[in-house]
Amino acid sequence: MKRVITYGTFDLLHWGHVRLLKRAKELGDYLIVGLSTDEFNEFQKHKEAYTSYEHRKMVLEAIRYVDEVIPESGWNQKVQDVQDRDIDVFVMGDDWRGKFDFLKDYCEVVYLPRTEGISTTKIKDDLK
Ligand code: C2G
């Protein structure tokens, strides 16, 4: 079984997120999402999610491509996650290209093209 992992806040889940999750799942058989906790968002990513961790987790668990959701509580847990969870492929949108290349020592690293024209920020701005 080929195990894939990706990370993010996934706030106000939209089709750009879903396309990322779909393509990530297509790279293997089992997809884990490391979901940014509210504390990680607020104090280290400096982005406040509209929906709480529990609600973002509930939504992600309803997505057919997602097999498991785990908390992402810091920048430095990825190597441990990859080892502990026997990960074969790490996936992120290409806005992160190069930022996680250190994981190449532990698993395949894939950056997928971001979906243009949609973002959580755009949704918030358009609804103002
Ligand atoms: N994404 C995408 N297309 C969009 C918006 C987002 O492909 N239009 C991708 C991002 O590239 C990322 C994932 O969807 O791979 C989740 O996006 P965010 O929730 O914005 O995640 P981010 O804040 O970038 O957090 O440790 C990694 C961080 O937790 C990533």
GROMACS .gro file of N, CA, C and O and ligand atoms in nm:
model
  542
    1MET      N    1   0.086  -0.119   0.000
    1MET     CA    2   0.000   0.000   0.000
    1MET      C    3   0.089   0.124   0.000
    1MET      O    4   0.174   0.140   0.087
    2LYS      N    5   0.065   0.213  -0.101
    2LYS     CA    6   0.145   0.335  -0.113
    2LYS      C    7   0.077   0.446  -0.031
    2LYS      O    8  -0.038   0.477  -0.051
    3ARG      N    9   0.155   0.502   0.064
    3ARG     CA   10   0.097   0.597   0.160
    3ARG      C   11   0.145   0.738   0.128
    3ARG      O   12   0.264   0.761   0.109
    4VAL      N   13   0.048   0.828   0.119
    4VAL     CA   14   0.072   0.967   0.080
    4VAL      C   15   0.035   1.059   0.195
    4VAL      O   16  -0.059   1.030   0.271
    5ILE      N   17   0.111   1.169   0.212
    5ILE     CA   18   0.073   1.269   0.313
    5ILE      C   19   0.081   1.408   0.253
    5ILE      O   20   0.164   1.436   0.165
    6THR      N   21  -0.007   1.494   0.300
    6THR     CA   22  -0.003   1.636   0.266
    6THR      C   23  -0.046   1.714   0.390
    6THR      O   24  -0.096   1.655   0.486
    7TYR      N   25  -0.018   1.846   0.390
    7TYR     CA   26  -0.046   1.928   0.507
    7TYR      C   27  -0.114   2.057   0.463
    7TYR      O   28  -0.094   2.105   0.352
    8GLY      N   29  -0.192   2.112   0.555
    8GLY     CA   30  -0.252   2.243   0.526
    8GLY      C   31  -0.356   2.284   0.628
    8GLY      O   32  -0.387   2.210   0.722
    9THR      N   33  -0.409   2.405   0.608
    9THR     CA   34  -0.515   2.458   0.694
    9THR      C   35  -0.653   2.417   0.643
    9THR      O   36  -0.744   2.390   0.720
   10PHE      N   37  -0.670   2.414   0.512
   10PHE     CA   38  -0.794   2.370   0.447
   10PHE      C   39  -0.916   2.441   0.508
   10PHE      O   40  -1.016   2.379   0.543
   11ASP      N   41  -0.907   2.573   0.520
   11ASP     CA   42  -1.017   2.652   0.574
   11ASP      C   43  -1.116   2.684   0.463
   11ASP      O   44  -1.076   2.709   0.348
   12LEU      N   45  -1.246   2.683   0.497
   12LEU     CA   46  -1.348   2.712   0.394
   12LEU      C   47  -1.319   2.628   0.270
   12LEU      O   48  -1.292   2.679   0.160
   13LEU      N   49  -1.320   2.497   0.285
   13LEU     CA   50  -1.276   2.403   0.181
   13LEU      C   51  -1.336   2.439   0.044
   13LEU      O   52  -1.457   2.462   0.033
   14HIS      N   53  -1.252   2.448  -0.056
   14HIS     CA   54  -1.299   2.487  -0.190
   14HIS      C   55  -1.239   2.393  -0.294
   14HIS      O   56  -1.158   2.305  -0.263
   15TRP      N   57  -1.275   2.414  -0.418
   15TRP     CA   58  -1.238   2.317  -0.522
   15TRP      C   59  -1.087   2.311  -0.547
   15TRP      O   60  -1.035   2.208  -0.589
   16GLY      N   61  -1.018   2.417  -0.513
   16GLY     CA   62  -0.872   2.412  -0.527
   16GLY      C   63  -0.813   2.312  -0.428
   16GLY      O   64  -0.725   2.232  -0.462
   17HIS      N   65  -0.868   2.314  -0.307
   17HIS     CA   66  -0.825   2.215  -0.207
   17HIS      C   67  -0.861   2.073  -0.252
   17HIS      O   68  -0.779   1.982  -0.246
   18VAL      N   69  -0.985   2.059  -0.300
   18VAL     CA   70  -1.032   1.926  -0.339
   18VAL      C   71  -0.948   1.871  -0.455
   18VAL      O   72  -0.909   1.753  -0.455
   19ARG      N   73  -0.915   1.957  -0.551
   19ARG     CA   74  -0.829   1.911  -0.664
   19ARG      C   75  -0.693   1.867  -0.613
   19ARG      O   76  -0.635   1.770  -0.661
   20LEU      N   77  -0.640   1.936  -0.514
   20LEU     CA   78  -0.510   1.897  -0.457
   20LEU      C   79  -0.523   1.759  -0.391
   20LEU      O   80  -0.442   1.670  -0.415
   21LEU      N   81  -0.628   1.742  -0.312
   21LEU     CA   82  -0.648   1.616  -0.241
   21LEU      C   83  -0.671   1.501  -0.338
   21LEU      O   84  -0.619   1.391  -0.321
   22LYS      N   85  -0.746   1.529  -0.446
   22LYS     CA   86  -0.773   1.425  -0.548
   22LYS      C   87  -0.645   1.380  -0.613
   22LYS      O   88  -0.615   1.261  -0.626
   23ARG      N   89  -0.563   1.478  -0.656
   23ARG     CA   90  -0.437   1.444  -0.724
   23ARG      C   91  -0.339   1.377  -0.628
   23ARG      O   92  -0.266   1.286  -0.668
   24ALA      N   93  -0.342   1.420  -0.501
   24ALA     CA   94  -0.253   1.356  -0.402
   24ALA      C   95  -0.292   1.210  -0.385
   24ALA      O   96  -0.207   1.120  -0.386
   25LYS      N   97  -0.421   1.182  -0.376
   25LYS     CA   98  -0.468   1.045  -0.357
   25LYS      C   99  -0.431   0.959  -0.477
   25LYS      O  100  -0.399   0.840  -0.464
   26GLU      N  101  -0.433   1.018  -0.596
   26GLU     CA  102  -0.401   0.944  -0.719
   26GLU      C  103  -0.255   0.900  -0.723
   26GLU      O  104  -0.218   0.813  -0.801
   27LEU      N  105  -0.174   0.955  -0.632
   27LEU     CA  106  -0.031   0.917  -0.628
   27LEU      C  107  -0.008   0.794  -0.542
   27LEU      O  108   0.104   0.744  -0.530
   28GLY      N  109  -0.115   0.745  -0.477
   28GLY     CA  110  -0.099   0.628  -0.390
   28GLY      C  111  -0.231   0.562  -0.360
   28GLY      O  112  -0.326   0.572  -0.439
   29ASP      N  113  -0.234   0.495  -0.242
   29ASP     CA  114  -0.355   0.421  -0.205
   29ASP      C  115  -0.421   0.474  -0.078
   29ASP      O  116  -0.535   0.443  -0.049
   30TYR      N  117  -0.344   0.549   0.001
   30TYR     CA  118  -0.391   0.592   0.132
   30TYR      C  119  -0.339   0.734   0.154
   30TYR      O  120  -0.218   0.756   0.145
   31LEU      N  121  -0.432   0.827   0.180
   31LEU     CA  122  -0.392   0.968   0.194
   31LEU      C  123  -0.417   1.018   0.336
   31LEU      O  124  -0.530   1.009   0.386
   32ILE      N  125  -0.309   1.064   0.398
   32ILE     CA  126  -0.317   1.127   0.530
   32ILE      C  127  -0.306   1.278   0.511
   32ILE      O  128  -0.221   1.325   0.434
   33VAL      N  129  -0.391   1.353   0.580
   33VAL     CA  130  -0.380   1.498   0.579
   33VAL      C  131  -0.336   1.546   0.717
   33VAL      O  132  -0.400   1.513   0.818
   34GLY      N  133  -0.224   1.618   0.720
   34GLY     CA  134  -0.179   1.683   0.844
   34GLY      C  135  -0.248   1.819   0.849
   34GLY      O  136  -0.211   1.909   0.772
   35LEU      N  137  -0.348   1.829   0.935
   35LEU     CA  138  -0.432   1.949   0.940
   35LEU      C  139  -0.382   2.047   1.045
   35LEU      O  140  -0.367   2.010   1.162
   36SER      N  141  -0.354   2.169   1.002
   36SER     CA  142  -0.299   2.270   1.093
   36SER      C  143  -0.395   2.297   1.207
   36SER      O  144  -0.513   2.327   1.185
   37THR      N  145  -0.344   2.289   1.329
   37THR     CA  146  -0.428   2.317   1.446
   37THR      C  147  -0.454   2.468   1.453
   37THR      O  148  -0.385   2.548   1.389
   38ASP      N  149  -0.552   2.505   1.533
   38ASP     CA  150  -0.584   2.647   1.550
   38ASP      C  151  -0.465   2.722   1.609
   38ASP      O  152  -0.432   2.834   1.568
   39GLU      N  153  -0.396   2.656   1.703
   39GLU     CA  154  -0.282   2.721   1.768
   39GLU      C  155  -0.166   2.739   1.668
   39GLU      O  156  -0.104   2.845   1.662
   40PHE      N  157  -0.141   2.636   1.587
   40PHE     CA  158  -0.033   2.645   1.487
   40PHE      C  159  -0.064   2.759   1.389
   40PHE      O  160   0.022   2.842   1.358
   41ASN      N  161  -0.190   2.763   1.345
   41ASN     CA  162  -0.230   2.870   1.254
   41ASN      C  163  -0.205   3.007   1.316
   41ASN      O  164  -0.145   3.095   1.255
   42GLU      N  165  -0.253   3.023   1.439
   42GLU     CA  166  -0.251   3.156   1.501
   42GLU      C  167  -0.111   3.201   1.538
   42GLU      O  168  -0.069   3.313   1.507
   43PHE      N  169  -0.035   3.114   1.599
   43PHE     CA  170   0.093   3.158   1.658
   43PHE      C  171   0.215   3.136   1.568
   43PHE      O  172   0.318   3.198   1.586
   44GLN      N  173   0.203   3.045   1.469
   44GLN     CA  174   0.322   3.019   1.385
   44GLN      C  175   0.296   3.046   1.237
   44GLN      O  176   0.384   3.090   1.165
   45LYS      N  177   0.174   3.021   1.190
   45LYS     CA  178   0.146   3.050   1.049
   45LYS      C  179   0.083   3.189   1.032
   45LYS      O  180   0.069   3.236   0.921
   46HIS      N  181   0.046   3.245   1.145
   46HIS     CA  182  -0.011   3.381   1.144
   46HIS      C  183  -0.124   3.392   1.044
   46HIS      O  184  -0.132   3.487   0.966
   47LYS      N  185  -0.207   3.294   1.039
   47LYS     CA  186  -0.330   3.297   0.959
   47LYS      C  187  -0.440   3.238   1.045
   47LYS      O  188  -0.427   3.128   1.097
   48GLU      N  189  -0.547   3.316   1.064
   48GLU     CA  190  -0.653   3.267   1.150
   48GLU      C  191  -0.761   3.202   1.065
   48GLU      O  192  -0.817   3.266   0.976
   49ALA      N  193  -0.787   3.075   1.088
   49ALA     CA  194  -0.889   3.005   1.009
   49ALA      C  195  -1.028   3.049   1.055
   49ALA      O  196  -1.050   3.079   1.173
   50TYR      N  197  -1.122   3.053   0.961
   50TYR     CA  198  -1.260   3.090   0.996
   50TYR      C  199  -1.325   2.978   1.077
   50TYR      O  200  -1.397   3.000   1.170
   51THR      N  201  -1.293   2.852   1.034
   51THR     CA  202  -1.353   2.736   1.102
   51THR      C  203  -1.248   2.669   1.192
   51THR      O  204  -1.130   2.667   1.161
   52SER      N  205  -1.300   2.612   1.299
   52SER     CA  206  -1.211   2.551   1.400
   52SER      C  207  -1.148   2.423   1.346
   52SER      O  208  -1.194   2.365   1.246
   53TYR      N  209  -1.044   2.378   1.414
   53TYR     CA  210  -0.978   2.253   1.376
   53TYR      C  211  -1.080   2.139   1.368
   53TYR      O  212  -1.083   2.064   1.269
   54GLU      N  213  -1.163   2.127   1.470
   54GLU     CA  214  -1.259   2.015   1.474
   54GLU      C  215  -1.353   2.019   1.353
   54GLU      O  216  -1.382   1.917   1.291
   55HIS      N  217  -1.398   2.137   1.316
   55HIS     CA  218  -1.489   2.148   1.201
   55HIS      C  219  -1.416   2.128   1.070
   55HIS      O  220  -1.467   2.062   0.978
   56ARG      N  221  -1.293   2.179   1.059
   56ARG     CA  222  -1.213   2.155   0.936
   56ARG      C  223  -1.181   2.007   0.925
   56ARG      O  224  -1.186   1.949   0.815
   57LYS      N  225  -1.160   1.941   1.036
   57LYS     CA  226  -1.131   1.796   1.036
   57LYS      C  227  -1.254   1.718   0.990
   57LYS      O  228  -1.245   1.628   0.906
   58MET      N  229  -1.368   1.757   1.042
   58MET     CA  230  -1.495   1.691   1.006
   58MET      C  231  -1.518   1.700   0.854
   58MET      O  232  -1.554   1.602   0.788
   59VAL      N  233  -1.494   1.820   0.801
   59VAL     CA  234  -1.517   1.840   0.657
   59VAL      C  235  -1.419   1.754   0.575
   59VAL      O  236  -1.458   1.684   0.482
   60LEU      N  237  -1.294   1.756   0.615
   60LEU     CA  238  -1.194   1.678   0.539
   60LEU      C  239  -1.225   1.529   0.543
   60LEU      O  240  -1.209   1.457   0.444
   61GLU      N  241  -1.271   1.481   0.660
   61GLU     CA  242  -1.300   1.338   0.674
   61GLU      C  243  -1.418   1.295   0.587
   61GLU      O  244  -1.436   1.177   0.562
   62ALA      N  245  -1.494   1.395   0.538
   62ALA     CA  246  -1.607   1.364   0.449
   62ALA      C  247  -1.564   1.358   0.302
   62ALA      O  248  -1.645   1.320   0.216
   63ILE      N  249  -1.439   1.395   0.277
   63ILE     CA  250  -1.390   1.396   0.139
   63ILE      C  251  -1.343   1.255   0.100
   63ILE      O  252  -1.265   1.193   0.173
   64ARG      N  253  -1.394   1.206  -0.014
   64ARG     CA  254  -1.368   1.065  -0.050
   64ARG      C  255  -1.218   1.034  -0.065
   64ARG      O  256  -1.176   0.920  -0.050
   65TYR      N  257  -1.137   1.136  -0.096
   65TYR     CA  258  -0.994   1.110  -0.121
   65TYR      C  259  -0.912   1.099   0.008
   65TYR      O  260  -0.799   1.051   0.007
   66VAL      N  261  -0.970   1.145   0.119
   66VAL     CA  262  -0.897   1.153   0.247
   66VAL      C  263  -0.924   1.028   0.330
   66VAL      O  264  -1.039   0.995   0.358
   67ASP      N  265  -0.815   0.962   0.372
   67ASP     CA  266  -0.831   0.841   0.453
   67ASP      C  267  -0.810   0.866   0.602
   67ASP      O  268  -0.863   0.794   0.686
   68GLU      N  269  -0.730   0.968   0.634
   68GLU     CA  270  -0.700   0.994   0.775
   68GLU      C  271  -0.658   1.139   0.792
   68GLU      O  272  -0.590   1.194   0.704
   69VAL      N  273  -0.700   1.199   0.901
   69VAL     CA  274  -0.660   1.336   0.933
   69VAL      C  275  -0.585   1.335   1.066
   69VAL      O  276  -0.633   1.277   1.164
   70ILE      N  277  -0.465   1.395   1.065
   70ILE     CA  278  -0.387   1.404   1.190
   70ILE      C  279  -0.356   1.552   1.215
   70ILE      O  280  -0.356   1.632   1.120
   71PRO      N  281  -0.329   1.590   1.340
   71PRO     CA  282  -0.301   1.732   1.366
   71PRO      C  283  -0.161   1.771   1.319
   71PRO      O  284  -0.065   1.693   1.333
   72GLU      N  285  -0.153   1.890   1.262
   72GLU     CA  286  -0.023   1.951   1.233
   72GLU      C  287  -0.007   2.066   1.333
   72GLU      O  288  -0.072   2.169   1.321
   73SER      N  289   0.079   2.045   1.432
   73SER     CA  290   0.090   2.146   1.539
   73SER      C  291   0.219   2.225   1.532
   73SER      O  292   0.244   2.310   1.618
   74GLY      N  293   0.304   2.196   1.428
   74GLY     CA  294   0.428   2.274   1.414
   74GLY      C  295   0.495   2.246   1.282
   74GLY      O  296   0.459   2.153   1.210
   75TRP      N  297   0.597   2.328   1.252
   75TRP     CA  298   0.669   2.313   1.126
   75TRP      C  299   0.760   2.191   1.126
   75TRP      O  300   0.800   2.143   1.021
   76ASN      N  301   0.794   2.142   1.244
   76ASN     CA  302   0.904   2.045   1.252
   76ASN      C  303   0.863   1.900   1.272
   76ASN      O  304   0.943   1.817   1.312
   77GLN      N  305   0.737   1.868   1.241
   77GLN     CA  306   0.694   1.730   1.268
   77GLN      C  307   0.697   1.639   1.145
   77GLN      O  308   0.671   1.520   1.154
   78LYS      N  309   0.727   1.695   1.029
   78LYS     CA  310   0.710   1.620   0.904
   78LYS      C  311   0.800   1.498   0.895
   78LYS      O  312   0.755   1.390   0.856
   79VAL      N  313   0.928   1.510   0.931
   79VAL     CA  314   1.018   1.395   0.922
   79VAL      C  315   0.966   1.282   1.011
   79VAL      O  316   0.954   1.166   0.970
   80GLN      N  317   0.927   1.320   1.133
   80GLN     CA  318   0.876   1.219   1.228
   80GLN      C  319   0.748   1.156   1.174
   80GLN      O  320   0.730   1.033   1.179
   81ASP      N  321   0.660   1.238   1.120
   81ASP     CA  322   0.534   1.186   1.062
   81ASP      C  323   0.563   1.087   0.949
   81ASP      O  324   0.505   0.979   0.941
   82VAL      N  325   0.655   1.126   0.861
   82VAL     CA  326   0.689   1.042   0.745
   82VAL      C  327   0.743   0.908   0.792
   82VAL      O  328   0.707   0.801   0.741
   83GLN      N  329   0.829   0.913   0.895
   83GLN     CA  330   0.887   0.788   0.947
   83GLN      C  331   0.784   0.706   1.023
   83GLN      O  332   0.765   0.587   0.998
   84ASP      N  333   0.713   0.772   1.116
   84ASP     CA  334   0.617   0.700   1.201
   84ASP      C  335   0.503   0.637   1.121
   84ASP      O  336   0.452   0.531   1.156
   85ARG      N  337   0.466   0.706   1.012
   85ARG     CA  338   0.348   0.660   0.937
   85ARG      C  339   0.384   0.593   0.805
   85ARG      O  340   0.300   0.574   0.718
   86ASP      N  341   0.516   0.563   0.793
   86ASP     CA  342   0.561   0.484   0.677
   86ASP      C  343   0.515   0.544   0.544
   86ASP      O  344   0.460   0.477   0.458
   87ILE      N  345   0.539   0.676   0.532
   87ILE     CA  346   0.494   0.752   0.416
   87ILE      C  347   0.586   0.730   0.295
   87ILE      O  348   0.708   0.733   0.310
   88ASP      N  349   0.526   0.710   0.177
   88ASP     CA  350   0.603   0.694   0.053
   88ASP      C  351   0.614   0.824  -0.025
   88ASP      O  352   0.712   0.848  -0.094
   89VAL      N  353   0.507   0.906  -0.019
   89VAL     CA  354   0.503   1.030  -0.099
   89VAL      C  355   0.452   1.146  -0.015
   89VAL      O  356   0.347   1.135   0.050
   90PHE      N  357   0.529   1.256  -0.019
   90PHE     CA  358   0.486   1.383   0.044
   90PHE      C  359   0.442   1.474  -0.069
   90PHE      O  360   0.515   1.492  -0.168
   91VAL      N  361   0.325   1.536  -0.055
   91VAL     CA  362   0.269   1.620  -0.161
   91VAL      C  363   0.230   1.757  -0.107
   91VAL      O  364   0.175   1.765   0.002
   92MET      N  365   0.261   1.862  -0.183
   92MET     CA  366   0.214   1.997  -0.150
   92MET      C  367   0.188   2.070  -0.280
   92MET      O  368   0.240   2.034  -0.386
   93GLY      N  369   0.106   2.175  -0.273
   93GLY     CA  370   0.089   2.264  -0.387
   93GLY      C  371   0.221   2.334  -0.417
   93GLY      O  372   0.303   2.353  -0.327
   94ASP      N  373   0.238   2.375  -0.543
   94ASP     CA  374   0.370   2.428  -0.583
   94ASP      C  375   0.398   2.570  -0.535
   94ASP      O  376   0.505   2.624  -0.562
   95ASP      N  377   0.306   2.628  -0.458
   95ASP     CA  378   0.342   2.753  -0.389
   95ASP      C  379   0.446   2.722  -0.282
   95ASP      O  380   0.513   2.813  -0.233
   96TRP      N  381   0.463   2.596  -0.252
   96TRP     CA  382   0.562   2.552  -0.153
   96TRP      C  383   0.685   2.490  -0.219
   96TRP      O  384   0.771   2.434  -0.151
   97ARG      N  385   0.694   2.501  -0.351
   97ARG     CA  386   0.803   2.433  -0.423
   97ARG      C  387   0.939   2.458  -0.358
   97ARG      O  388   0.974   2.572  -0.326
   98GLY      N  389   1.011   2.352  -0.331
   98GLY     CA  390   1.146   2.361  -0.275
   98GLY      C  391   1.151   2.367  -0.123
   98GLY      O  392   1.252   2.330  -0.062
   99LYS      N  393   1.042   2.412  -0.060
   99LYS     CA  394   1.045   2.436   0.085
   99LYS      C  395   1.058   2.306   0.165
   99LYS      O  396   1.100   2.306   0.281
  100PHE      N  397   1.020   2.196   0.109
  100PHE     CA  398   1.022   2.070   0.185
  100PHE      C  399   1.111   1.965   0.119
  100PHE      O  400   1.095   1.846   0.140
  101ASP      N  401   1.210   2.012   0.041
  101ASP     CA  402   1.298   1.918  -0.029
  101ASP      C  403   1.383   1.834   0.067
  101ASP      O  404   1.430   1.728   0.031
  102PHE      N  405   1.396   1.881   0.191
  102PHE     CA  406   1.471   1.801   0.290
  102PHE      C  407   1.406   1.665   0.314
  102PHE      O  408   1.471   1.570   0.357
  103LEU      N  409   1.277   1.657   0.279
  103LEU     CA  410   1.208   1.529   0.300
  103LEU      C  411   1.248   1.423   0.195
  103LEU      O  412   1.216   1.305   0.210
  104LYS      N  413   1.323   1.467   0.091
  104LYS     CA  414   1.364   1.373  -0.014
  104LYS      C  415   1.453   1.262   0.041
  104LYS      O  416   1.467   1.156  -0.020
  105ASP      N  417   1.512   1.285   0.157
  105ASP     CA  418   1.592   1.181   0.223
  105ASP      C  419   1.504   1.069   0.281
  105ASP      O  420   1.554   0.963   0.318
  106TYR      N  421   1.374   1.098   0.289
  106TYR     CA  422   1.285   1.004   0.360
  106TYR      C  423   1.174   0.949   0.272
  106TYR      O  424   1.119   0.843   0.298
  107CYS      N  425   1.135   1.026   0.170
  107CYS     CA  426   1.023   0.984   0.083
  107CYS      C  427   1.029   1.065  -0.047
  107CYS      O  428   1.110   1.158  -0.060
  108GLU      N  429   0.941   1.027  -0.140
  108GLU     CA  430   0.928   1.106  -0.263
  108GLU      C  431   0.862   1.240  -0.228
  108GLU      O  432   0.773   1.242  -0.141
  109VAL      N  433   0.906   1.348  -0.291
  109VAL     CA  434   0.847   1.481  -0.266
  109VAL      C  435   0.788   1.531  -0.397
  109VAL      O  436   0.859   1.540  -0.497
  110VAL      N  437   0.657   1.562  -0.395
  110VAL     CA  438   0.587   1.605  -0.516
  110VAL      C  439   0.518   1.739  -0.491
  110VAL      O  440   0.445   1.753  -0.392
  111TYR      N  441   0.544   1.835  -0.579
  111TYR     CA  442   0.475   1.965  -0.572
  111TYR      C  443   0.379   1.970  -0.690
  111TYR      O  444   0.422   1.954  -0.805
  112LEU      N  445   0.251   1.990  -0.661
  112LEU     CA  446   0.149   1.989  -0.767
  112LEU      C  447   0.106   2.132  -0.800
  112LEU      O  448   0.098   2.215  -0.709
  113PRO      N  449   0.078   2.161  -0.925
  113PRO     CA  450   0.035   2.298  -0.960
  113PRO      C  451  -0.088   2.342  -0.879
  113PRO      O  452  -0.185   2.267  -0.867
  114ARG      N  453  -0.078   2.460  -0.825
  114ARG     CA  454  -0.192   2.517  -0.752
  114ARG      C  455  -0.307   2.543  -0.849
  114ARG      O  456  -0.285   2.563  -0.968
  115THR      N  457  -0.429   2.541  -0.799
  115THR     CA  458  -0.546   2.576  -0.881
  115THR      C  459  -0.563   2.727  -0.881
  115THR      O  460  -0.579   2.789  -0.776
  116GLU      N  461  -0.554   2.785  -1.001
  116GLU     CA  462  -0.565   2.931  -1.010
  116GLU      C  463  -0.711   2.976  -0.995
  116GLU      O  464  -0.804   2.900  -1.024
  117GLY      N  465  -0.728   3.100  -0.948
  117GLY     CA  466  -0.861   3.161  -0.947
  117GLY      C  467  -0.944   3.134  -0.823
  117GLY      O  468  -1.057   3.183  -0.812
  118ILE      N  469  -0.891   3.057  -0.730
  118ILE     CA  470  -0.966   3.033  -0.606
  118ILE      C  471  -0.868   3.026  -0.489
  118ILE      O  472  -0.757   2.975  -0.504
  119SER      N  473  -0.909   3.083  -0.378
  119SER     CA  474  -0.834   3.072  -0.253
  119SER      C  475  -0.927   3.112  -0.140
  119SER      O  476  -1.030   3.178  -0.163
  120THR      N  477  -0.894   3.070  -0.022
  120THR     CA  478  -0.976   3.107   0.094
  120THR      C  479  -0.977   3.259   0.109
  120THR      O  480  -1.082   3.318   0.137
  121THR      N  481  -0.864   3.322   0.085
  121THR     CA  482  -0.856   3.469   0.095
  121THR      C  483  -0.948   3.535  -0.007
  121THR      O  484  -1.022   3.628   0.026
  122LYS      N  485  -0.950   3.480  -0.129
  122LYS     CA  486  -1.037   3.537  -0.236
  122LYS      C  487  -1.183   3.525  -0.195
  122LYS      O  488  -1.263   3.617  -0.211
  123ILE      N  489  -1.220   3.410  -0.139
  123ILE     CA  490  -1.358   3.390  -0.095
  123ILE      C  491  -1.396   3.496   0.008
  123ILE      O  492  -1.499   3.562  -0.003
  124LYS      N  493  -1.308   3.512   0.108
  124LYS     CA  494  -1.336   3.611   0.214
  124LYS      C  495  -1.347   3.752   0.155
  124LYS      O  496  -1.441   3.826   0.188
  125ASP      N  497  -1.255   3.786   0.065
  125ASP     CA  498  -1.257   3.922   0.007
  125ASP      C  499  -1.381   3.943  -0.079
  125ASP      O  500  -1.447   4.047  -0.071
  126ASP      N  501  -1.416   3.842  -0.158
  126ASP     CA  502  -1.532   3.857  -0.247
  126ASP      C  503  -1.663   3.870  -0.169
  126ASP      O  504  -1.761   3.927  -0.216
  127LEU      N  505  -1.665   3.814  -0.048
  127LEU     CA  506  -1.789   3.816   0.031
  127LEU      C  507  -1.801   3.942   0.117
  127LEU      O  508  -1.902   3.961   0.184
  128LYS      N  509  -1.697   4.027   0.114
  128LYS     CA  510  -1.704   4.150   0.198
  128LYS      C  511  -1.809   4.245   0.143
  128LYS      O  512  -1.831   4.249   0.022
  129C2G     N1  513  -0.402   2.476  -0.279
  129C2G     C1  514  -0.413   2.460  -0.417
  129C2G     N2  515  -0.484   2.548  -0.489
  129C2G     C2  516  -0.547   2.653  -0.429
  129C2G     C3  517  -0.538   2.669  -0.289
  129C2G     C4  518  -0.464   2.578  -0.215
  129C2G     O1  519  -0.357   2.365  -0.474
  129C2G     N3  520  -0.617   2.740  -0.506
  129C2G     C5  521  -0.322   2.379  -0.204
  129C2G     C6  522  -0.203   2.442  -0.134
  129C2G     O2  523  -0.094   2.455  -0.225
  129C2G     C7  524  -0.175   2.342  -0.022
  129C2G     C8  525  -0.316   2.289   0.011
  129C2G     O3  526  -0.401   2.324  -0.100
  129C2G     O4  527  -0.095   2.234  -0.072
  129C2G     C9  528  -0.372   2.348   0.139
  129C2G     O5  529  -0.371   2.489   0.124
  129C2G     P1  530  -0.373   2.577   0.260
  129C2G     O6  531  -0.481   2.531   0.348
  129C2G     O7  532  -0.362   2.721   0.220
  129C2G     O8  533  -0.235   2.531   0.326
  129C2G     P2  534  -0.115   2.623   0.374
  129C2G     O9  535  -0.164   2.734   0.457
  129C2G    O10  536  -0.034   2.650   0.254
  129C2G    O11  537  -0.039   2.526   0.479
  129C2G    O12  538   0.312   2.267   0.658
  129C2G    C10  539   0.245   2.307   0.539
  129C2G    C11  540   0.137   2.407   0.569
  129C2G    O13  541   0.050   2.358   0.670
  129C2G    C12  542   0.059   2.438   0.442
   0.00000   0.00000   0.00000
